[in-house]
Amino acid sequence: PVFGLLGHPGLVALGRAMKPATHGPGDVIVAEGSDPDALRVVVRGHVTVRRGTSRLGQLGPGEIFGETALLRGGKCRADVVADDAVDLYRIERTELRRLLKDYPPFTAALKNLVRVRVVMNLLRTAPLFRAFGPREAKQLLNHFELRDVKNGTALTHEGAEGDGLYVVVDGAARVERATQVLATLGPGDTFGELALLRRGPANATVTALGPTLVLRLARAAFDQVITAYPPLLDQLSKLYAERSPEGRTSLDGVTLT
């Protein structure tokens, strides 16, 4: 559907940019941690998307992959492996950049697809959501705000009132207390929970490292949400215990996966 937004001139340019490729069963088409080189469109066959040991989903004819790393930057977020004989088209990153520059509606649709996909992947992998089935996790997600933050944006400030519970969706964030760097957070990591549970100030400053996508559950909605979703409070209480001085780590207020 996103390609339909290119219009006739854009579709002509797209046709010129597409290069056919074939892969056999078991071929690793994209490797997690590799540099993104192309947007790919499945023409025939199916591919499985995996991150580490987690299966994120299966894609078939008409579906695309590779867009997240190309649009948001960084390395490829997952392995993509051919399940059977796969035919696809490649759109090299230089050609994709040209299409994105020339056709803003296409750009907007592709960016929206990226946001939806990274959030859906998070629901399958983040510890905070593991206690919920797919339907309930999506209902819980409706209480969170999705925020795209720029490099250097401080999401919490040490000593200030915590304004919400955060989950890193894509990108990274640095945790600092005073002048000491405590940790770097990535997708699935949470922060801000201790300030809400203890109803006190944040005890660390968390700053975005590069463009970062986060989910935020506002302080004002926190009590209502944890009452409606008891497993969420159970998970946060577990994290609280792990981060307390008598717990197993000194990273108080930080949740690492």
Coordinates of N, CA and C in Angstrom, one line a residue:
P1 N 0.8 -1.2 0.0 CA 0.0 0.0 0.0 C 0.8 1.3 0.0
V2 N 2.0 1.2 0.7 CA 2.8 2.5 0.7 C 3.3 2.9 -0.6
F3 N 3.5 1.9 -1.5 CA 4.0 2.3 -2.8 C 3.0 3.0 -3.7
G4 N 1.7 2.8 -3.4 CA 0.6 3.5 -4.1 C 0.7 5.0 -3.9
L5 N 1.3 5.4 -2.9 CA 1.4 6.9 -2.6 C 2.5 7.6 -3.5
L6 N 3.2 6.8 -4.2 CA 4.2 7.4 -5.1 C 3.6 8.1 -6.3
G7 N 2.4 7.6 -6.7 CA 1.8 8.1 -7.9 C 2.5 7.5 -9.2
H8 N 1.9 7.9 -10.3 CA 2.5 7.3 -11.6 C 4.0 7.6 -11.8
P9 N 4.4 8.9 -11.7 CA 5.8 9.1 -11.9 C 6.7 8.4 -10.9
G10 N 6.3 8.3 -9.6 CA 7.0 7.7 -8.6 C 7.1 6.2 -8.8
L11 N 6.0 5.6 -9.3 CA 6.0 4.1 -9.6 C 6.9 3.8 -10.7
V12 N 7.0 4.7 -11.7 CA 7.9 4.5 -12.8 C 9.4 4.5 -12.3
A13 N 9.7 5.5 -11.4 CA 11.0 5.6 -10.8 C 11.3 4.4 -9.9
L14 N 10.3 3.9 -9.2 CA 10.4 2.7 -8.4 C 10.8 1.5 -9.2
G15 N 10.0 1.3 -10.3 CA 10.3 0.2 -11.2 C 11.7 0.2 -11.7
R16 N 12.2 1.3 -12.0 CA 13.6 1.4 -12.5 C 14.6 1.1 -11.4
A17 N 14.2 1.4 -10.1 CA 15.2 1.2 -9.0 C 15.2 -0.3 -8.5
M18 N 14.1 -1.0 -8.8 CA 14.0 -2.4 -8.2 C 14.9 -3.4 -9.0
K19 N 15.7 -4.1 -8.2 CA 16.5 -5.1 -8.7 C 16.1 -6.5 -8.2
P20 N 15.9 -7.5 -9.0 CA 15.5 -8.8 -8.6 C 16.6 -9.6 -7.8
A21 N 16.2 -10.4 -6.9 CA 17.2 -11.3 -6.1 C 16.4 -12.5 -5.7
T22 N 17.2 -13.6 -5.6 CA 16.6 -14.9 -5.3 C 17.4 -15.5 -4.1
H23 N 16.7 -16.2 -3.2 CA 17.4 -16.8 -2.0 C 16.8 -18.2 -1.8
G24 N 17.6 -19.1 -1.3 CA 17.2 -20.4 -1.0 C 16.8 -20.6 0.4
P25 N 16.1 -21.7 0.8 CA 15.7 -21.9 2.1 C 16.9 -21.9 3.1
G26 N 16.7 -21.1 4.2 CA 17.8 -21.0 5.2 C 18.8 -19.9 5.0
D27 N 18.7 -19.3 3.8 CA 19.6 -18.1 3.5 C 19.3 -17.0 4.5
V28 N 20.4 -16.4 5.1 CA 20.2 -15.2 5.9 C 20.3 -14.0 4.9
I29 N 19.1 -13.4 4.7 CA 19.0 -12.3 3.7 C 19.6 -11.0 4.4
V30 N 19.2 -10.8 5.6 CA 19.7 -9.7 6.4 C 20.2 -10.2 7.7
A31 N 21.4 -9.8 8.2 CA 21.9 -10.2 9.4 C 21.8 -9.1 10.5
E32 N 21.3 -9.5 11.7 CA 21.2 -8.5 12.8 C 22.6 -8.0 13.0
G33 N 22.7 -6.6 13.2 CA 23.9 -5.9 13.4 C 24.7 -5.5 12.2
S34 N 24.2 -5.9 11.0 CA 24.9 -5.5 9.8 C 24.4 -4.1 9.3
D35 N 25.2 -3.5 8.4 CA 24.8 -2.2 7.9 C 23.6 -2.3 6.9
P36 N 22.6 -1.5 7.0 CA 21.5 -1.6 6.1 C 21.9 -1.2 4.7
D37 N 21.5 -2.0 3.7 CA 21.9 -1.7 2.3 C 20.8 -1.5 1.3
A38 N 19.6 -2.0 1.7 CA 18.5 -1.9 0.7 C 17.2 -2.2 1.4
L39 N 16.1 -1.6 0.8 CA 14.7 -2.0 1.2 C 14.4 -3.2 0.3
R40 N 13.7 -4.2 0.9 CA 13.4 -5.4 0.1 C 11.9 -5.6 0.1
V41 N 11.4 -6.1 -1.0 CA 10.0 -6.4 -1.2 C 9.9 -7.9 -1.6
V42 N 9.1 -8.7 -0.8 CA 9.0 -10.1 -1.0 C 8.0 -10.3 -2.2
V43 N 8.4 -11.0 -3.2 CA 7.6 -11.3 -4.4 C 7.0 -12.7 -4.3
R44 N 7.8 -13.7 -3.9 CA 7.4 -15.1 -3.7 C 8.1 -15.7 -2.5
G45 N 7.4 -16.6 -1.8 CA 8.0 -17.2 -0.7 C 7.7 -16.5 0.6
H46 N 8.4 -16.9 1.7 CA 8.2 -16.3 3.0 C 9.6 -16.2 3.7
V47 N 9.7 -15.2 4.6 CA 10.9 -15.0 5.4 C 10.4 -14.9 6.9
T48 N 11.3 -15.3 7.8 CA 11.1 -15.2 9.2 C 12.1 -14.1 9.7
V49 N 11.5 -13.3 10.6 CA 12.3 -12.2 11.2 C 12.6 -12.6 12.7
R50 N 13.8 -12.6 13.1 CA 14.2 -13.0 14.4 C 15.2 -11.9 15.0
R51 N 15.0 -11.7 16.3 CA 16.0 -10.9 17.0 C 16.5 -11.7 18.2
G52 N 17.8 -12.1 18.1 CA 18.3 -13.0 19.1 C 17.6 -14.3 19.0
T53 N 17.0 -14.7 20.1 CA 16.2 -16.0 20.2 C 14.7 -15.7 20.0
S54 N 14.3 -14.5 19.8 CA 12.9 -14.2 19.7 C 12.4 -14.1 18.3
R55 N 11.4 -14.8 18.0 CA 10.8 -14.8 16.6 C 9.8 -13.6 16.6
L56 N 10.1 -12.7 15.7 CA 9.2 -11.4 15.6 C 8.1 -11.6 14.7
G57 N 8.2 -12.5 13.7 CA 7.1 -12.7 12.7 C 7.6 -13.3 11.4
Q58 N 6.6 -13.4 10.5 CA 6.9 -14.0 9.2 C 6.3 -13.0 8.2
L59 N 7.0 -12.8 7.1 CA 6.6 -11.9 6.0 C 6.4 -12.7 4.7
G60 N 5.4 -12.3 3.9 CA 5.1 -13.0 2.7 C 5.0 -12.0 1.5
P61 N 4.5 -12.5 0.4 CA 4.4 -11.7 -0.8 C 3.7 -10.4 -0.6
G62 N 4.4 -9.3 -1.1 CA 3.9 -8.0 -1.0 C 4.4 -7.2 0.2
E63 N 5.0 -7.9 1.1 CA 5.5 -7.2 2.4 C 6.9 -6.8 2.2
I64 N 7.3 -5.8 3.0 CA 8.7 -5.2 2.8 C 9.4 -5.4 4.1
F65 N 10.8 -5.3 4.0 CA 11.6 -5.3 5.2 C 12.9 -4.6 5.0
G66 N 13.5 -4.2 6.1 CA 14.8 -3.4 6.0 C 14.5 -1.9 6.1
E67 N 13.3 -1.5 6.3 CA 13.0 -0.1 6.3 C 13.4 0.6 7.6
T68 N 13.4 -0.1 8.7 CA 13.7 0.5 10.0 C 15.1 1.1 10.1
A69 N 16.1 0.3 9.8 CA 17.4 0.7 9.9 C 17.7 1.8 8.9
L70 N 17.1 1.7 7.7 CA 17.3 2.7 6.6 C 16.8 4.1 7.0
L71 N 15.6 4.1 7.7 CA 15.0 5.3 8.0 C 15.4 5.9 9.4
R72 N 15.6 5.0 10.3 CA 16.0 5.5 11.7 C 17.5 5.5 12.0
G73 N 18.3 4.9 11.1 CA 19.7 4.9 11.2 C 20.2 3.7 12.1
G74 N 21.5 3.5 12.1 CA 22.0 2.4 12.9 C 22.1 1.1 12.2
K75 N 22.4 0.1 12.9 CA 22.5 -1.3 12.3 C 21.1 -1.9 12.1
C76 N 21.1 -3.0 11.4 CA 19.9 -3.8 11.2 C 19.5 -4.4 12.5
R77 N 18.2 -4.3 12.8 CA 17.7 -4.7 14.2 C 17.4 -6.2 14.3
A78 N 17.4 -7.0 13.2 CA 17.0 -8.4 13.3 C 17.6 -9.2 12.1
D79 N 17.6 -10.5 12.3 CA 17.9 -11.4 11.2 C 16.7 -11.6 10.4
V80 N 16.8 -11.7 9.1 CA 15.7 -12.1 8.2 C 16.2 -13.3 7.4
V81 N 15.5 -14.4 7.6 CA 15.9 -15.7 7.0 C 14.9 -16.3 6.1
A82 N 15.3 -16.8 4.9 CA 14.3 -17.4 4.0 C 13.8 -18.7 4.5
D83 N 12.5 -18.8 4.5 CA 11.8 -20.1 5.0 C 11.8 -21.1 3.8
D84 N 11.7 -20.6 2.6 CA 11.6 -21.5 1.4 C 12.3 -20.7 0.3
A85 N 12.1 -21.1 -0.9 CA 12.6 -20.4 -2.1 C 11.9 -19.0 -2.1
V86 N 12.8 -17.9 -2.1 CA 12.3 -16.6 -2.0 C 12.7 -15.7 -3.2
D87 N 11.8 -15.1 -3.8 CA 12.1 -14.1 -4.8 C 11.7 -12.7 -4.3
L88 N 12.6 -11.8 -4.5 CA 12.3 -10.4 -3.9 C 12.9 -9.4 -4.8
Y89 N 12.5 -8.1 -4.6 CA 13.1 -7.0 -5.2 C 13.9 -6.2 -4.2
R90 N 15.1 -5.7 -4.6 CA 15.9 -4.8 -3.8 C 15.8 -3.4 -4.3
I91 N 15.7 -2.5 -3.4 CA 15.8 -1.0 -3.7 C 17.0 -0.5 -2.9
E92 N 18.1 -0.3 -3.5 CA 19.3 0.2 -2.9 C 19.0 1.5 -2.1
R93 N 19.8 1.7 -1.0 CA 19.5 2.8 -0.1 C 19.7 4.1 -0.8
T94 N 20.6 4.2 -1.8 CA 20.7 5.5 -2.5 C 19.5 5.8 -3.4
E95 N 18.9 4.8 -4.0 CA 17.7 4.9 -4.7 C 16.5 5.3 -3.8
L96 N 16.5 4.6 -2.7 CA 15.4 4.8 -1.7 C 15.4 6.3 -1.2
R97 N 16.6 6.8 -0.9 CA 16.8 8.2 -0.5 C 16.2 9.1 -1.5
R98 N 16.4 8.8 -2.8 CA 15.9 9.7 -3.8 C 14.4 9.7 -3.9
L99 N 13.8 8.5 -3.7 CA 12.4 8.4 -3.7 C 11.8 9.1 -2.4
L100 N 12.4 9.0 -1.3 CA 12.0 9.7 -0.1 C 12.0 11.2 -0.2
K101 N 13.0 11.7 -0.9 CA 13.2 13.1 -1.1 C 12.2 13.6 -2.0
D102 N 11.8 12.9 -3.1 CA 11.0 13.4 -4.1 C 9.5 13.2 -3.9
Y103 N 9.1 12.3 -2.9 CA 7.7 11.9 -2.7 C 7.4 11.9 -1.2
P104 N 7.1 13.1 -0.7 CA 6.8 13.2 0.8 C 5.7 12.3 1.3
P105 N 4.5 12.1 0.6 CA 3.5 11.2 1.1 C 4.0 9.8 1.3
F106 N 4.9 9.3 0.4 CA 5.5 8.0 0.5 C 6.4 8.0 1.7
T107 N 7.2 9.0 2.0 CA 8.0 9.1 3.1 C 7.2 9.0 4.4
A108 N 6.1 9.8 4.5 CA 5.3 9.8 5.7 C 4.7 8.4 6.0
A109 N 4.3 7.7 4.9 CA 3.7 6.4 5.1 C 4.7 5.4 5.6
L110 N 5.9 5.5 5.0 CA 7.0 4.5 5.3 C 7.4 4.7 6.8
K111 N 7.5 6.0 7.2 CA 7.9 6.3 8.6 C 6.8 5.8 9.5
N112 N 5.6 5.9 9.2 CA 4.5 5.4 10.0 C 4.6 3.9 10.2
L113 N 4.9 3.2 9.1 CA 5.0 1.8 9.1 C 6.2 1.4 10.0
V114 N 7.3 2.1 10.0 CA 8.4 1.8 10.9 C 8.0 1.9 12.3
R115 N 7.3 3.0 12.6 CA 6.8 3.2 14.0 C 5.9 2.1 14.5
V116 N 5.0 1.7 13.7 CA 4.1 0.6 14.0 C 4.9 -0.7 14.2
R117 N 5.8 -1.0 13.3 CA 6.5 -2.3 13.4 C 7.4 -2.3 14.7
V118 N 8.1 -1.3 15.0 CA 9.0 -1.3 16.1 C 8.2 -1.5 17.4
V119 N 7.1 -0.9 17.5 CA 6.3 -1.0 18.7 C 5.7 -2.4 18.8
M120 N 5.2 -3.0 17.7 CA 4.7 -4.4 17.7 C 5.8 -5.3 18.1
N121 N 7.0 -5.1 17.6 CA 8.1 -6.0 18.0 C 8.5 -5.9 19.5
L122 N 8.3 -4.6 20.0 CA 8.6 -4.4 21.4 C 7.6 -5.2 22.3
L123 N 6.3 -5.3 21.9 CA 5.3 -6.0 22.6 C 5.7 -7.5 22.7
R124 N 6.4 -8.0 21.7 CA 6.8 -9.4 21.7 C 8.0 -9.7 22.5
T125 N 8.8 -8.7 22.8 CA 10.2 -8.9 23.4 C 10.4 -8.3 24.7
A126 N 9.8 -7.2 25.0 CA 10.1 -6.4 26.2 C 9.6 -7.1 27.5
P127 N 10.4 -7.2 28.5 CA 10.0 -7.9 29.7 C 8.7 -7.3 30.3
L128 N 8.5 -6.0 30.2 CA 7.4 -5.3 30.8 C 6.1 -5.9 30.3
F129 N 6.1 -6.4 29.0 CA 4.8 -6.8 28.4 C 4.7 -8.3 28.3
R130 N 5.6 -9.1 28.8 CA 5.6 -10.5 28.6 C 4.5 -11.2 29.4
A131 N 4.0 -10.6 30.4 CA 2.9 -11.2 31.2 C 1.6 -11.1 30.6
F132 N 1.5 -10.4 29.4 CA 0.2 -10.2 28.8 C 0.1 -10.9 27.5
G133 N -1.1 -11.4 27.1 CA -1.3 -11.9 25.8 C -1.3 -10.8 24.8
P134 N -1.3 -11.2 23.5 CA -1.2 -10.2 22.4 C -2.3 -9.1 22.5
R135 N -3.6 -9.6 22.7 CA -4.7 -8.6 22.8 C -4.6 -7.7 24.0
E136 N -4.3 -8.2 25.1 CA -4.2 -7.4 26.3 C -3.0 -6.4 26.3
A137 N -1.9 -6.9 25.7 CA -0.7 -6.0 25.5 C -1.0 -4.8 24.6
K138 N -1.8 -5.1 23.6 CA -2.2 -4.0 22.7 C -3.1 -3.0 23.4
Q139 N -4.0 -3.5 24.3 CA -4.9 -2.6 25.0 C -4.1 -1.8 26.0
L140 N -3.1 -2.4 26.7 CA -2.2 -1.7 27.6 C -1.5 -0.6 26.8
L141 N -1.0 -0.9 25.6 CA -0.3 0.0 24.8 C -1.0 1.3 24.6
N142 N -2.4 1.2 24.5 CA -3.2 2.4 24.2 C -3.0 3.5 25.3
H143 N -2.5 3.1 26.5 CA -2.4 4.1 27.6 C -1.0 4.8 27.5
F144 N -0.2 4.3 26.6 CA 1.2 4.9 26.5 C 1.2 5.9 25.3
E145 N 2.0 6.9 25.5 CA 2.2 7.9 24.4 C 3.5 7.5 23.7
L146 N 3.5 7.5 22.4 CA 4.7 7.2 21.6 C 5.4 8.5 21.3
R147 N 6.7 8.7 21.7 CA 7.4 9.9 21.5 C 8.7 9.7 20.7
D148 N 8.9 10.5 19.7 CA 10.2 10.5 19.0 C 11.0 11.6 19.5
V149 N 12.2 11.3 20.1 CA 13.0 12.4 20.7 C 14.3 12.5 20.0
K150 N 14.9 13.7 20.1 CA 16.1 14.0 19.4 C 17.3 13.7 20.2
N151 N 18.4 13.6 19.6 CA 19.7 13.4 20.3 C 19.9 14.4 21.3
G152 N 20.3 14.0 22.6 CA 20.6 15.0 23.6 C 19.4 15.4 24.4
T153 N 18.2 14.9 24.1 CA 17.0 15.3 24.9 C 17.0 14.5 26.2
A154 N 16.9 15.3 27.3 CA 16.8 14.7 28.7 C 15.4 14.3 28.9
L155 N 15.2 13.0 29.2 CA 13.8 12.5 29.4 C 13.5 12.5 30.9
T156 N 14.4 12.3 31.8 CA 14.2 12.5 33.2 C 15.4 13.3 33.7
H157 N 15.2 14.1 34.8 CA 16.2 14.9 35.4 C 16.4 14.5 36.8
E158 N 17.6 14.2 37.2 CA 17.9 13.8 38.6 C 17.4 14.9 39.5
G159 N 16.7 14.5 40.6 CA 16.2 15.4 41.6 C 14.8 16.0 41.2
A160 N 14.4 15.9 40.0 CA 13.1 16.5 39.6 C 12.0 15.4 39.7
E161 N 10.8 15.8 39.8 CA 9.7 14.9 39.9 C 9.6 14.0 38.6
G162 N 9.5 12.7 38.8 CA 9.3 11.8 37.7 C 8.0 12.0 37.0
D163 N 8.0 12.2 35.7 CA 6.8 12.5 35.0 C 6.1 11.3 34.3
G164 N 6.8 10.1 34.4 CA 6.1 8.9 33.8 C 7.0 7.7 33.8
L165 N 6.5 6.6 33.3 CA 7.2 5.4 33.1 C 7.6 5.3 31.6
Y166 N 8.8 5.1 31.3 CA 9.3 5.1 30.0 C 9.8 3.7 29.6
V167 N 9.6 3.3 28.3 CA 10.1 2.1 27.7 C 10.8 2.5 26.4
V168 N 12.1 2.2 26.3 CA 12.8 2.5 25.0 C 12.3 1.5 23.9
V169 N 11.9 2.1 22.8 CA 11.3 1.3 21.7 C 12.4 1.1 20.7
D170 N 13.1 2.2 20.3 CA 14.2 2.1 19.3 C 15.2 3.2 19.6
G171 N 16.5 2.9 19.4 CA 17.5 3.9 19.8 C 18.2 3.5 21.1
A172 N 18.7 4.5 21.8 CA 19.4 4.3 23.0 C 19.4 5.5 23.9
A173 N 19.6 5.3 25.2 CA 19.6 6.4 26.2 C 20.7 6.2 27.2
R174 N 21.3 7.3 27.7 CA 22.4 7.2 28.7 C 21.8 7.5 30.1
V175 N 22.2 6.8 31.1 CA 21.7 7.0 32.5 C 22.9 7.6 33.2
E176 N 22.7 8.7 33.9 CA 23.7 9.4 34.6 C 23.2 9.8 36.0
R177 N 24.1 9.7 37.0 CA 23.8 10.2 38.4 C 25.0 11.1 38.7
A178 N 24.7 12.3 39.0 CA 25.8 13.3 39.2 C 26.6 13.3 37.9
T179 N 27.9 13.0 37.9 CA 28.7 13.0 36.7 C 29.0 11.6 36.3
Q180 N 28.5 10.6 37.0 CA 28.8 9.2 36.7 C 27.8 8.6 35.7
V181 N 28.3 8.0 34.6 CA 27.5 7.3 33.7 C 27.2 5.9 34.3
L182 N 26.0 5.5 34.5 CA 25.6 4.3 35.1 C 25.3 3.2 34.1
A183 N 24.7 3.5 33.0 CA 24.3 2.5 32.0 C 23.9 3.2 30.7
T184 N 23.8 2.3 29.7 CA 23.2 2.7 28.4 C 22.0 1.8 28.2
L185 N 20.9 2.4 27.9 CA 19.6 1.6 27.7 C 19.3 1.4 26.2
G186 N 18.7 0.3 25.9 CA 18.3 0.0 24.5 C 16.9 -0.5 24.5
P187 N 16.4 -0.9 23.3 CA 15.1 -1.4 23.1 C 14.6 -2.4 24.2
G188 N 13.5 -2.1 24.8 CA 12.9 -3.0 25.8 C 13.2 -2.6 27.2
D189 N 14.3 -1.8 27.4 CA 14.6 -1.3 28.7 C 13.7 -0.2 29.2
T190 N 13.4 -0.2 30.5 CA 12.5 0.7 31.1 C 13.2 1.6 32.1
F191 N 12.7 2.8 32.4 CA 13.2 3.7 33.4 C 12.0 4.6 33.9
G192 N 12.2 5.2 35.0 CA 11.2 6.1 35.6 C 10.3 5.4 36.6
E193 N 10.4 4.0 36.7 CA 9.5 3.3 37.6 C 9.6 3.6 39.1
L194 N 10.9 3.8 39.5 CA 11.1 4.0 41.0 C 10.5 5.3 41.4
A195 N 10.6 6.3 40.6 CA 10.1 7.6 41.0 C 8.5 7.5 41.2
L196 N 7.9 6.7 40.4 CA 6.5 6.6 40.4 C 6.1 5.7 41.6
L197 N 6.8 4.6 41.8 CA 6.4 3.7 42.9 C 6.7 4.3 44.3
R198 N 7.8 5.0 44.4 CA 8.1 5.6 45.7 C 7.5 7.0 45.8
R199 N 6.9 7.5 44.7 CA 6.3 8.9 44.7 C 7.3 9.9 45.2
G200 N 8.5 9.8 44.6 CA 9.6 10.7 44.9 C 10.2 11.2 43.6
P201 N 11.3 11.9 43.7 CA 12.0 12.5 42.6 C 12.8 11.4 41.8
A202 N 13.1 11.7 40.6 CA 14.0 10.8 39.8 C 15.4 10.8 40.4
N203 N 16.0 9.7 40.4 CA 17.4 9.7 41.0 C 18.5 9.5 40.0
A204 N 18.1 9.8 38.7 CA 19.1 9.8 37.7 C 18.6 10.6 36.5
T205 N 19.5 11.1 35.7 CA 19.1 11.8 34.5 C 19.3 10.8 33.3
V206 N 18.3 10.7 32.5 CA 18.3 9.8 31.3 C 18.2 10.7 30.0
T207 N 19.2 10.5 29.2 CA 19.3 11.4 28.0 C 19.4 10.5 26.7
A208 N 18.7 10.9 25.7 CA 18.7 10.2 24.4 C 20.0 10.3 23.7
L209 N 20.5 9.1 23.3 CA 21.7 9.0 22.5 C 21.3 8.8 21.0
G210 N 21.3 9.9 20.3 CA 20.8 9.8 18.9 C 19.3 9.8 18.9
P211 N 18.7 9.8 17.7 CA 17.2 9.8 17.6 C 16.7 8.5 18.3
T212 N 15.7 8.7 19.2 CA 15.3 7.6 20.0 C 13.7 7.6 20.1
L213 N 13.1 6.5 20.0 CA 11.7 6.3 20.1 C 11.4 5.7 21.5
V214 N 10.5 6.3 22.2 CA 10.1 5.8 23.5 C 8.6 5.8 23.7
L215 N 8.2 4.9 24.6 CA 6.8 4.9 25.1 C 6.8 5.5 26.4
R216 N 5.8 6.3 26.7 CA 5.7 7.0 28.0 C 4.3 6.8 28.6
L217 N 4.2 6.3 29.8 CA 3.0 6.2 30.5 C 3.0 7.4 31.5
A218 N 2.1 8.4 31.4 CA 2.1 9.6 32.2 C 1.9 9.3 33.6
R219 N 2.5 10.1 34.5 CA 2.4 9.9 35.9 C 0.9 10.0 36.3
A220 N 0.1 10.9 35.7 CA -1.3 11.1 36.0 C -2.1 9.8 35.8
A221 N -1.7 9.0 34.8 CA -2.5 7.8 34.5 C -1.9 6.5 35.1
F222 N -0.8 6.7 35.8 CA -0.1 5.5 36.3 C -0.9 4.6 37.3
D223 N -1.5 5.3 38.3 CA -2.3 4.5 39.3 C -3.5 3.8 38.7
Q224 N -4.2 4.5 37.8 CA -5.3 3.9 37.1 C -4.9 2.6 36.3
V225 N -3.8 2.8 35.6 CA -3.4 1.7 34.7 C -2.9 0.5 35.5
I226 N -2.1 0.7 36.6 CA -1.6 -0.5 37.3 C -2.8 -1.2 38.1
T227 N -3.8 -0.4 38.4 CA -5.0 -1.0 39.0 C -5.7 -1.9 38.0
A228 N -5.8 -1.4 36.7 CA -6.5 -2.1 35.7 C -5.7 -3.3 35.1
Y229 N -4.4 -3.3 35.3 CA -3.5 -4.3 34.8 C -2.6 -4.8 35.9
P230 N -3.1 -5.6 36.8 CA -2.3 -6.0 37.9 C -0.9 -6.6 37.6
P231 N -0.8 -7.4 36.5 CA 0.5 -8.0 36.1 C 1.6 -6.9 35.9
L232 N 1.1 -5.7 35.5 CA 2.1 -4.6 35.2 C 2.7 -4.2 36.6
L233 N 1.9 -4.0 37.6 CA 2.4 -3.7 38.9 C 3.3 -4.8 39.5
D234 N 2.9 -6.0 39.2 CA 3.8 -7.1 39.7 C 5.2 -7.1 39.0
Q235 N 5.2 -6.8 37.8 CA 6.5 -6.7 37.1 C 7.3 -5.5 37.5
L236 N 6.6 -4.3 37.7 CA 7.3 -3.2 38.2 C 7.8 -3.3 39.6
S237 N 7.0 -4.0 40.5 CA 7.5 -4.3 41.8 C 8.7 -5.2 41.8
K238 N 8.7 -6.1 40.9 CA 9.9 -7.0 40.8 C 11.1 -6.2 40.4
L239 N 11.0 -5.3 39.5 CA 12.1 -4.4 39.1 C 12.5 -3.5 40.2
Y240 N 11.5 -3.0 41.0 CA 11.8 -2.2 42.1 C 12.7 -2.9 43.1
A241 N 12.3 -4.2 43.4 CA 13.1 -5.0 44.3 C 14.5 -5.2 43.8
E242 N 14.7 -5.4 42.5 CA 16.0 -5.7 42.0 C 16.9 -4.4 42.0
R243 N 16.2 -3.3 42.0 CA 17.0 -2.0 41.9 C 17.2 -1.4 43.3
S244 N 16.6 -1.9 44.3 CA 16.7 -1.3 45.6 C 18.1 -1.6 46.2
P245 N 18.6 -0.8 47.2 CA 20.0 -1.0 47.7 C 20.3 -2.5 48.2
E246 N 19.2 -3.1 48.7 CA 19.5 -4.5 49.1 C 19.3 -5.5 48.0
G247 N 19.0 -5.0 46.8 CA 18.8 -5.9 45.6 C 20.1 -6.4 45.0
R248 N 19.9 -6.9 43.8 CA 21.1 -7.5 43.2 C 21.9 -6.6 42.3
T249 N 21.6 -5.3 42.2 CA 22.3 -4.4 41.4 C 22.3 -3.0 42.0
S250 N 23.3 -2.2 41.6 CA 23.4 -0.9 42.2 C 22.7 0.1 41.2
L251 N 22.2 -0.3 40.1 CA 21.6 0.6 39.1 C 20.2 1.0 39.6
D252 N 20.1 1.7 40.6 CA 18.8 2.0 41.2 C 18.0 2.9 40.2
G253 N 16.8 2.4 39.9 CA 16.0 3.2 39.0 C 16.1 2.8 37.5
V254 N 17.0 1.9 37.2 CA 17.3 1.5 35.8 C 16.9 0.0 35.7
T255 N 16.2 -0.3 34.6 CA 15.8 -1.6 34.3 C 16.5 -2.1 33.0
L256 N 17.4 -3.1 33.2 CA 18.1 -3.6 32.0 C 17.6 -5.0 31.7
T257 N 17.5 -5.2 30.3 CA 17.1 -6.6 29.9 C 18.3 -7.4 29.5

